[in-house]
Coordinates of C-alpha atoms and ligand atoms in Angstrom, one line a residue:
M1 CA 0.0 0.0 0.0
E2 CA 1.1 3.6 -0.6
D3 CA -0.1 7.1 -0.2
A4 CA -0.2 10.0 -2.8
S5 CA 3.5 10.7 -2.1
G6 CA 4.5 7.2 -3.2
F7 CA 5.5 6.2 0.4
R8 CA 5.0 2.4 0.7
G9 CA 4.3 0.1 3.6
H10 CA 2.3 -2.9 4.7
A11 CA 0.0 -4.0 7.5
D12 CA -0.1 -7.5 9.1
R13 CA -3.8 -7.1 9.7
I14 CA -6.5 -4.6 8.4
F15 CA -9.6 -3.7 10.4
T16 CA -12.5 -1.8 8.9
P17 CA -14.6 -0.9 11.9
A18 CA -18.2 0.2 11.5
S19 CA -18.6 2.0 14.9
A20 CA -16.6 4.2 17.3
V21 CA -16.9 1.5 20.0
E22 CA -15.3 -1.0 17.6
V23 CA -12.4 1.4 17.0
A24 CA -11.9 1.8 20.8
S25 CA -11.9 -2.0 21.3
I26 CA -9.3 -2.5 18.5
L27 CA -7.1 0.1 20.2
A28 CA -7.5 -1.6 23.6
Q29 CA -6.5 -5.0 22.0
A30 CA -3.5 -3.5 20.3
G31 CA -2.5 -1.9 23.6
E32 CA -2.8 -5.2 25.5
Q33 CA -0.8 -7.1 22.8
R34 CA 1.7 -4.2 22.2
V35 CA 1.0 -4.1 18.5
P36 CA 1.6 -0.9 16.6
V37 CA -1.6 0.5 15.0
T38 CA -2.0 3.0 12.2
V39 CA -5.1 4.7 11.1
L40 CA -5.7 5.4 7.4
G41 CA -8.3 7.6 5.8
A42 CA -8.3 8.1 2.0
A43 CA -4.4 7.8 1.5
T44 CA -4.2 11.2 -0.2
G45 CA -1.6 12.2 2.4
L46 CA 1.8 13.4 1.2
T47 CA 4.0 12.3 4.1
G48 CA 3.4 8.6 4.6
G49 CA 1.4 9.3 7.8
G50 CA -1.3 6.7 7.2
I51 CA 0.9 4.1 5.7
P52 CA 2.0 1.5 8.4
Q53 CA 5.3 -0.2 8.6
G54 CA 3.8 -3.5 9.9
G55 CA 1.3 -3.9 12.7
W56 CA -2.4 -3.3 12.5
L57 CA -4.2 -0.9 10.2
I58 CA -7.6 0.7 11.0
S59 CA -9.4 2.0 7.9
T60 CA -12.1 4.5 8.5
A61 CA -13.9 3.8 5.2
K62 CA -17.0 2.6 6.9
L63 CA -17.3 5.5 9.4
A64 CA -18.8 7.9 6.9
R65 CA -22.0 9.1 8.5
L66 CA -23.2 12.7 7.8
E67 CA -25.9 14.8 9.3
I68 CA -26.2 18.4 8.0
L69 CA -27.9 20.9 10.3
P70 CA -28.2 24.7 10.3
G71 CA -24.7 26.0 11.1
R72 CA -23.1 22.6 11.7
A73 CA -22.6 19.1 10.5
I74 CA -22.0 15.9 12.4
A75 CA -19.7 13.5 10.4
G76 CA -17.7 10.4 10.6
P77 CA -13.9 10.4 9.8
G78 CA -14.3 8.3 6.7
L79 CA -16.6 10.8 5.0
L80 CA -14.9 12.2 1.9
L81 CA -14.6 16.0 1.7
K82 CA -16.3 16.1 -1.7
D83 CA -19.4 14.5 -0.2
L84 CA -19.4 16.9 2.7
H85 CA -18.9 19.9 0.5
A86 CA -21.7 18.8 -1.8
A87 CA -24.2 18.1 1.0
A88 CA -23.4 21.5 2.7
A89 CA -23.8 23.3 -0.7
R90 CA -27.3 21.7 -1.2
T91 CA -28.4 23.6 2.0
R92 CA -26.6 26.8 0.9
Q93 CA -23.9 26.3 3.5
L94 CA -20.1 26.0 3.3
Y95 CA -17.6 23.8 5.0
A96 CA -14.7 26.1 4.5
P97 CA -11.6 23.9 4.6
D98 CA -10.7 23.0 1.1
P99 CA -7.3 21.2 0.8
T100 CA -7.9 21.1 -3.0
E101 CA -7.7 17.2 -2.8
I102 CA -11.4 16.7 -2.2
T103 CA -11.1 12.9 -2.2
A104 CA -9.4 13.3 1.2
S105 CA -11.3 11.9 4.2
L106 CA -12.5 14.2 6.9
G107 CA -10.5 12.3 9.5
G108 CA -7.3 12.7 7.5
T109 CA -7.9 16.4 7.1
I110 CA -8.5 16.8 10.9
A111 CA -5.4 14.7 11.7
N112 CA -3.3 17.0 9.5
N113 CA -5.1 20.2 10.3
A114 CA -5.3 20.5 6.5
S115 CA -5.9 23.9 4.9
G116 CA -5.4 24.6 1.2
S117 CA -6.6 27.5 -0.8
R118 CA -9.6 28.9 1.0
S119 CA -7.6 29.1 4.3
F120 CA -6.4 32.5 3.1
R121 CA -9.8 33.7 4.4
Y122 CA -11.0 31.0 6.6
G123 CA -8.0 29.5 8.3
A124 CA -7.2 25.8 8.6
T125 CA -9.3 22.8 9.7
R126 CA -8.9 23.4 13.5
R127 CA -10.8 26.6 13.4
H128 CA -13.9 24.8 12.0
L129 CA -14.2 22.1 14.6
L130 CA -16.9 22.5 17.2
A131 CA -16.6 19.1 18.9
L132 CA -14.6 15.9 18.4
E133 CA -15.0 12.3 19.5
A134 CA -11.8 10.3 19.7
A135 CA -10.7 6.8 20.7
F136 CA -7.5 6.4 22.8
M137 CA -5.0 3.6 23.2
D138 CA -6.5 2.6 26.6
G139 CA -9.7 1.8 24.9
T140 CA -11.6 4.8 26.1
L141 CA -13.9 6.9 23.8
R142 CA -14.1 10.5 24.8
R143 CA -16.0 13.5 23.4
F144 CA -14.6 17.0 23.6
Q145 CA -16.4 20.3 23.1
R146 CA -14.7 23.4 21.8
A147 CA -13.0 25.3 24.8
E148 CA -12.7 22.1 26.8
K149 CA -9.1 22.3 28.2
V150 CA -6.6 19.4 28.4
D151 CA -6.6 18.1 32.0
F152 CA -2.8 17.8 32.4
D153 CA 0.1 20.1 32.4
V154 CA 1.8 20.9 29.1
S155 CA 4.9 23.0 28.5
P156 CA 4.3 25.7 25.9
I157 CA 6.3 25.6 22.7
P158 CA 7.1 28.7 20.5
L159 CA 5.0 28.8 17.4
P160 CA 6.2 30.1 14.0
N161 CA 5.1 33.6 12.9
T162 CA 3.0 32.3 10.0
T163 CA -0.7 32.3 9.2
K164 CA -0.7 28.4 9.1
N165 CA 1.3 25.7 10.8
T166 CA 0.9 22.0 11.4
A167 CA 4.4 20.9 12.5
G168 CA 4.1 18.9 15.7
Y169 CA 1.7 19.6 18.6
P170 CA 1.0 23.3 19.2
L171 CA 1.3 23.0 23.0
S172 CA 0.2 25.8 25.2
P173 CA -0.8 25.6 28.9
A174 CA -4.6 26.1 28.6
M175 CA -5.1 24.5 25.2
D176 CA -8.3 22.9 24.0
W177 CA -8.4 19.1 23.6
I178 CA -9.6 19.7 20.1
D179 CA -6.5 21.7 19.1
L180 CA -4.3 18.9 20.5
I181 CA -6.0 16.0 18.7
A182 CA -6.4 18.0 15.5
G183 CA -3.1 18.1 13.7
S184 CA -1.6 15.3 15.8
E185 CA -1.3 13.1 12.7
G186 CA -2.9 10.0 14.1
T187 CA -0.3 9.8 17.0
L188 CA -2.5 10.6 20.0
A189 CA -6.0 9.3 19.3
V190 CA -8.3 8.1 16.5
V191 CA -10.9 10.7 15.5
T192 CA -14.2 8.8 15.4
E193 CA -16.7 11.7 14.9
A194 CA -16.6 15.4 14.4
E195 CA -19.0 18.3 14.8
L196 CA -18.1 20.9 12.2
Q197 CA -19.0 24.5 11.7
L198 CA -20.9 25.3 8.6
L199 CA -21.0 28.9 7.3
P200 CA -23.6 30.5 5.0
A201 CA -22.5 30.0 1.4
A202 CA -21.6 33.1 -0.6
E203 CA -24.5 34.2 -2.9
E204 CA -22.1 35.2 -5.7
L205 CA -18.4 34.4 -6.4
L206 CA -16.0 35.8 -8.9
A207 CA -13.0 33.7 -9.9
G208 CA -10.0 34.7 -12.0
V209 CA -6.8 33.3 -13.4
V210 CA -4.7 36.3 -14.0
F211 CA -1.5 36.1 -16.1
F212 CA 1.6 38.2 -15.4
P213 CA 4.8 38.7 -17.4
S214 CA 6.9 37.6 -14.3
D215 CA 7.0 37.0 -10.6
I216 CA 7.7 40.7 -9.9
E217 CA 4.3 41.8 -11.0
A218 CA 2.6 38.7 -9.5
L219 CA 4.1 39.3 -6.1
A220 CA 3.2 43.0 -6.1
A221 CA -0.4 42.1 -7.1
V222 CA -0.6 39.7 -4.1
D223 CA 0.5 42.4 -1.7
S224 CA -2.0 44.9 -3.0
W225 CA -4.9 42.5 -3.4
R226 CA -4.7 40.9 0.0
P227 CA -7.0 43.4 1.7
I228 CA -9.7 43.1 -1.0
P229 CA -13.0 42.5 0.9
G230 CA -14.4 38.9 0.4
L231 CA -11.2 37.6 -1.2
R232 CA -10.9 34.0 -0.1
M233 CA -8.2 32.5 -2.3
L234 CA -4.8 33.7 -3.7
E235 CA -2.9 30.9 -5.5
Y236 CA 0.3 31.2 -7.5
F237 CA 1.8 29.3 -10.4
D238 CA 5.4 30.0 -11.5
R239 CA 6.7 29.8 -15.0
G240 CA 7.6 26.1 -14.6
S241 CA 4.1 25.3 -13.4
L242 CA 2.6 27.0 -16.4
N243 CA 4.9 25.2 -18.7
M244 CA 3.8 21.9 -17.2
L245 CA 0.1 22.8 -17.3
R246 CA 0.3 23.8 -21.0
A247 CA 0.5 20.1 -21.9
R248 CA -3.2 19.9 -20.8
Y249 CA -4.2 23.6 -21.1
S250 CA -2.9 24.9 -24.4
E251 CA -4.9 28.1 -23.9
I252 CA -2.4 29.4 -21.3
P253 CA -0.7 32.4 -23.0
A254 CA 2.8 31.7 -24.2
S255 CA 4.0 35.1 -22.8
A256 CA 2.9 34.3 -19.2
G257 CA 5.7 34.1 -16.7
A258 CA 3.5 33.7 -13.6
A259 CA -0.2 33.5 -12.7
I260 CA -2.5 34.2 -9.8
F261 CA -5.8 32.3 -9.3
F262 CA -8.2 34.1 -7.0
E263 CA -11.7 33.8 -5.7
Q264 CA -13.8 36.6 -4.2
E265 CA -17.1 36.3 -2.4
L266 CA -19.2 39.2 -3.8
S267 CA -21.4 41.1 -1.5
S268 CA -22.9 43.1 -4.5
P269 CA -22.4 42.9 -8.3
S270 CA -20.5 46.3 -8.0
D271 CA -17.6 44.4 -6.2
I272 CA -16.5 43.4 -9.8
D273 CA -16.2 47.0 -11.0
P274 CA -12.7 47.8 -9.6
W275 CA -11.1 44.8 -11.3
P276 CA -10.1 46.3 -14.6
D277 CA -8.2 49.1 -12.8
R278 CA -6.6 46.6 -10.4
L279 CA -5.4 44.5 -13.3
H280 CA -4.1 47.6 -15.1
Q281 CA -2.2 48.8 -12.1
A282 CA -0.8 45.3 -11.5
R283 CA 0.5 45.2 -15.1
A284 CA -1.4 41.9 -15.6
D285 CA -2.0 40.6 -19.1
Q286 CA -5.7 41.7 -18.9
N287 CA -6.8 40.4 -22.3
A288 CA -5.4 37.0 -21.9
S289 CA -6.6 36.5 -18.3
W290 CA -9.7 34.4 -17.5
F291 CA -12.7 35.3 -15.3
A292 CA -15.7 33.4 -14.2
V293 CA -18.9 33.9 -12.2
S294 CA -20.7 30.6 -13.2
D295 CA -20.2 27.5 -11.1
A296 CA -19.2 25.5 -14.2
D297 CA -16.4 28.0 -15.1
R298 CA -15.1 28.2 -11.6
E299 CA -15.0 24.4 -11.5
R300 CA -12.8 24.5 -14.6
F301 CA -10.4 26.8 -12.8
R302 CA -10.4 24.6 -9.7
L303 CA -9.6 21.6 -11.9
L304 CA -6.7 23.5 -13.5
R305 CA -5.3 24.3 -10.0
H306 CA -5.7 20.7 -8.9
A307 CA -4.2 19.3 -12.1
L308 CA -0.8 20.7 -11.3
P309 CA 0.0 18.8 -8.1
E310 CA -1.5 15.7 -9.6
M311 CA 0.7 16.1 -12.7
V312 CA 3.8 16.7 -10.5
N313 CA 3.0 13.7 -8.3
D314 CA 2.3 11.4 -11.3
T315 CA 5.5 12.5 -13.1
V316 CA 7.7 11.9 -10.1
R317 CA 6.1 8.5 -9.3
R318 CA 6.3 7.4 -13.0
N319 CA 10.0 8.1 -12.8
G320 CA 10.3 5.8 -9.8
F321 CA 10.7 8.4 -7.1
M322 CA 8.8 9.6 -4.0
K323 CA 7.5 13.1 -4.0
L324 CA 10.2 15.6 -3.3
G325 CA 8.5 18.8 -2.3
T326 CA 8.2 21.5 0.3
D327 CA 5.4 22.6 2.5
F328 CA 7.0 25.6 4.2
A329 CA 5.2 28.8 5.1
V330 CA 7.0 32.0 6.1
P331 CA 5.8 35.3 7.6
L332 CA 3.9 37.3 5.0
H333 CA 6.6 39.9 4.7
R334 CA 9.2 37.3 3.7
N335 CA 7.0 35.9 0.9
G336 CA 9.1 37.4 -1.9
E337 CA 12.4 36.5 -0.3
M338 CA 11.4 32.8 0.1
L339 CA 10.2 32.7 -3.5
A340 CA 13.4 34.2 -4.8
L341 CA 15.4 31.7 -2.7
Y342 CA 13.5 28.8 -4.2
H343 CA 14.1 30.0 -7.7
R344 CA 17.8 30.8 -7.0
T345 CA 18.5 27.4 -5.3
L346 CA 16.4 25.1 -7.5
G347 CA 17.1 27.1 -10.7
D348 CA 20.8 26.4 -10.3
A349 CA 20.5 22.8 -9.3
F350 CA 17.5 21.7 -11.4
P351 CA 17.0 24.1 -14.3
G352 CA 13.6 23.4 -15.9
R353 CA 13.0 20.5 -13.6
Y354 CA 11.2 22.0 -10.7
V355 CA 7.9 23.9 -10.1
V356 CA 6.8 26.3 -7.5
F357 CA 3.1 26.9 -6.8
G358 CA 0.5 27.2 -4.1
H359 CA -1.0 29.3 -1.4
I360 CA 0.8 32.6 -1.9
G361 CA -1.8 34.6 0.0
D362 CA -0.5 32.8 3.1
A363 CA 3.2 33.0 2.0
H364 CA 3.0 29.2 1.7
L365 CA 4.4 27.9 -1.6
H366 CA 5.1 24.3 -2.6
A367 CA 8.4 23.9 -4.4
N368 CA 8.6 20.4 -6.1
I369 CA 11.6 18.9 -7.7
L370 CA 11.2 16.5 -10.7
P371 CA 14.2 14.2 -10.2
A372 CA 15.6 12.3 -13.2
S373 CA 18.1 10.1 -11.3
Q374 CA 18.9 8.8 -7.8
A375 CA 21.7 11.4 -7.6
D376 CA 19.1 14.1 -8.4
F377 CA 16.8 12.8 -5.7
D378 CA 19.6 12.8 -3.1
R379 CA 20.8 16.2 -4.0
G380 CA 17.2 17.5 -4.0
R381 CA 16.7 16.1 -0.5
E382 CA 19.7 17.9 0.8
L383 CA 18.6 21.2 -0.8
I384 CA 15.1 20.8 0.7
L385 CA 16.7 20.4 4.1
S386 CA 18.8 23.5 3.7
L387 CA 15.6 25.4 2.4
A388 CA 13.8 24.2 5.6
R389 CA 16.5 25.8 7.7
E390 CA 16.1 29.0 5.8
A391 CA 12.3 29.0 6.2
V392 CA 12.7 28.5 9.9
R393 CA 15.4 31.2 10.1
M394 CA 12.8 33.6 8.5
G395 CA 10.3 32.7 11.3
G396 CA 8.5 30.1 9.2
T397 CA 7.3 26.6 9.6
V398 CA 8.6 23.3 8.1
S399 CA 5.0 22.2 7.5
A400 CA 2.0 24.5 7.0
E401 CA -0.6 21.8 6.0
H402 CA 0.7 18.4 4.9
G403 CA 2.1 17.4 8.3
L404 CA 5.4 15.6 8.7
G405 CA 4.3 12.0 8.8
K406 CA 7.1 9.5 8.4
R407 CA 8.8 11.0 5.3
K408 CA 9.4 14.4 6.9
A409 CA 9.6 13.5 10.6
P410 CA 13.3 14.6 10.7
L411 CA 12.2 18.2 10.0
L412 CA 10.6 18.4 13.5
E413 CA 14.1 19.1 14.9
V414 CA 14.8 21.7 12.3
Q415 CA 11.8 23.6 13.7
Y416 CA 12.0 23.0 17.4
A417 CA 14.6 22.9 20.2
S418 CA 15.1 19.6 21.9
E419 CA 13.2 20.7 25.1
H420 CA 10.2 21.5 23.0
I421 CA 10.3 18.2 21.2
D422 CA 10.6 16.6 24.7
A423 CA 7.4 18.4 25.7
M424 CA 5.6 16.9 22.7
R425 CA 7.1 13.5 23.5
A426 CA 5.8 13.8 27.1
V427 CA 2.2 14.3 25.8
K428 CA 2.6 11.4 23.4
S429 CA 3.8 9.2 26.3
R430 CA 0.9 10.2 28.5
L431 CA -1.8 9.3 25.9
D432 CA 0.0 6.4 24.3
P433 CA 2.5 5.0 26.9
H434 CA 3.8 2.3 24.6
W435 CA 4.1 4.5 21.5
L436 CA 2.0 2.2 19.4
L437 CA -0.3 4.7 17.6
G438 CA 0.9 6.1 14.3
R439 CA 4.3 4.8 15.0
G440 CA 7.0 6.7 13.1
N441 CA 4.9 9.8 12.5
L442 CA 6.4 13.1 13.8
F443 CA 9.0 11.4 15.9
P444 CA 11.5 9.3 13.8
P445 CA 12.3 5.9 15.3
H446 CA 15.6 5.9 17.2
Ligands
FAD501 C1 -3.0 16.4 -5.5 C2 -3.0 16.7 -4.1 C3 -3.2 18.0 -3.6 C4 -3.2 18.3 -2.2 N1 -3.4 19.5 -1.8 C5 -3.5 19.8 -0.5 C6 -3.7 21.1 0.0 O1 -3.9 22.1 -0.8 N2 -3.8 21.3 1.3 C7 -3.7 20.3 2.2 O2 -3.8 20.5 3.4 N3 -3.4 19.0 1.8 C8 -3.3 18.8 0.5 N4 -3.0 17.5 0.1 C9 -2.7 16.5 1.1 C10 -3.9 15.6 1.6 O3 -5.0 15.6 0.7 C11 -4.2 16.0 3.0 O4 -3.0 15.7 3.8 C12 -5.4 15.2 3.6 O5 -5.6 15.8 4.9 C13 -5.1 13.7 3.8 O6 -6.4 13.1 4.1 P1 -6.5 11.5 3.9 O7 -7.9 11.1 4.3 O8 -6.1 11.1 2.5 O9 -5.5 11.0 5.0 P2 -4.5 9.8 4.9 O10 -3.4 10.0 3.9 O11 -5.3 8.5 4.9 O12 -3.8 10.0 6.4 C14 -3.2 11.2 6.7 C15 -2.9 11.2 8.2 O13 -4.1 11.3 8.9 C16 -4.1 10.3 9.9 N5 -5.6 9.9 10.1 C17 -6.4 9.6 9.1 N6 -7.7 9.4 9.6 C18 -7.6 9.6 10.9 C19 -8.5 9.6 12.0 N7 -9.8 9.3 11.9 N8 -8.0 9.8 13.3 C20 -6.7 10.2 13.5 N9 -5.8 10.2 12.5 C21 -6.2 10.0 11.2 C22 -3.3 9.2 9.3 O14 -2.8 8.3 10.3 C23 -2.2 10.0 8.7 O15 -1.2 10.4 9.7 C24 -3.0 17.2 -1.3 C25 -2.9 15.9 -1.8 C26 -2.8 15.6 -3.1 C27 -2.7 14.2 -3.6

C-alpha cells in the first residue's frame, strides 16, 4: 500500500470498523498485545502518515455518517470531503476547509489540520471544529467540546510567525483538547466523529486566473490585493508550473511568466467594478486572463489548479521516485524572499526540472523537484533540508498543512529545540504510553 506521495508500507492485519466503539476496542486490544496500530483515511496524504510499517491498520472507510444541520454538520472520519462539500452546498452552506484534494477523508484532514486554498480567508481545519469524539489507546472513547481544556500540564512551545502551521503539537498551557488532537497526525488518538462549523455559502463568487509577465508583477499584485473584501483565495503558479500545465491547457498564454488564481465572495455585483483598474495597475495581461462567475467555469479553474500537483506527483512517481516537495510557510513579509530563494537554489541545481506553486496569500508555496536520477533525488533532499532551515530562520514553519508523517519527521528538529520536542514526547507518552499509535509519524524511530 502507498499514499499519494508514493511512500510504501504494509500491515499485518487490516480492520474496517463500523462504529466508534469497535475502534476503541481494536485500540484496547492493540495496547494489550503491544501491537503498533496506524489509522488510514483516503491515503491522499503526502508524508506517509497513514501508511503502516507493519502492525495493524484501521481503515475509517465505513465510518462515513453525515448529518447536515443549520450552522453545523456531524460527520464520521471516513466521509470524503467532496461529499461533505456537496451536501453542505445543497443547503446553501459552506464547510470552509478545502485542501484542493477533495477525495481526502474528513479524519485525514483533521489529523493533518489541513488547509489549502480557502484558508487565506477561513484558516485551517482546527478553526472549524466544534466538537470531536476520539478513541484512545487505553480503549476509552471521549467527546470534547470546543473550549474544553486538556486536563494535564503541558509545557508551551514557541509557534512560528505564520498564518498556518501544522508541524508537531502546538502546545500551550490552557489549550483545548480539540486543538491537541487535530493536527496530531494520528499519533494521540483516532478521531471517530466530528461536529463541524458550517458557514452561510456566498451568494455570488468571482474567480479569475490572471497572467503576469513575471514574478515581480505577480508578487506586487498579491500584496496589493490581500485586503480586498471577500477575497478568499490567492494561489500562485510559477513559469515552470505554467509550462507543465500547457500540456493539458494549451490556452495558457505563451507570454505568461506567472499566474495568480483568485476567488472573491461578492457582497454586491458592483464588487466586480474595480477589477479592470486593479489589473491595469498590477500590469497583468488583462486580455489573456480568465474570469468566471458561473459554477461551471469556476469548477474549470479549480480543476486546473488541482491538475498541477496531480501532474507533479504522477511525473515523479512514474520516474520511480517519491514526492520531493516543500510545505514551508514564512511570515507574510518574507514571501518574496522565500520565492526568490526557491528560484535561485532550485534554478541552479534543477534548471527546468522544478515547479513552485500554491497558497501565496499565506506565504505558503510548494516547491517540487522532478528528479531524473537517484543522484538528483539525493541532491534534492539535501537542498530541501537547507531550504527548511532558511524558512525557519525567517520565522517560518517546516510544515504548513501536509504534516510531517514519516517521510518528513526529521524536520521536527529543524523547527523546534530539543526541550520543545521533549514536551511533545511527554504528551505522546501520556496518551500512548507504549508508543503504538501512528508509529514513526512526527518522531523518527531511534
Ligand atoms: C494532488 C493533491 C493535492 C493536495 N493539496 C493539499 C492542500 O492544498 N492542502 C492540504 O492541506 N493538503 C493537501 N493534500 C494532502 C492531503 O490531501 C491531505 O493531507 C489530507 O488531509 C489527507 O487526508 P486523507 O484522508 O487522505 O489522509 P491519509 O493519507 O489517509 O492519512 C493522513 C494522516 O491522517 C491520519 N488519520 C487519518 N484518519 C484519521 C483519524 N480518523 N483519526 C486520526 N488520524 C487519522 C493518518 O494516520 C495519517 O497520519 C493534497 C494531496 C494531493 C494528492
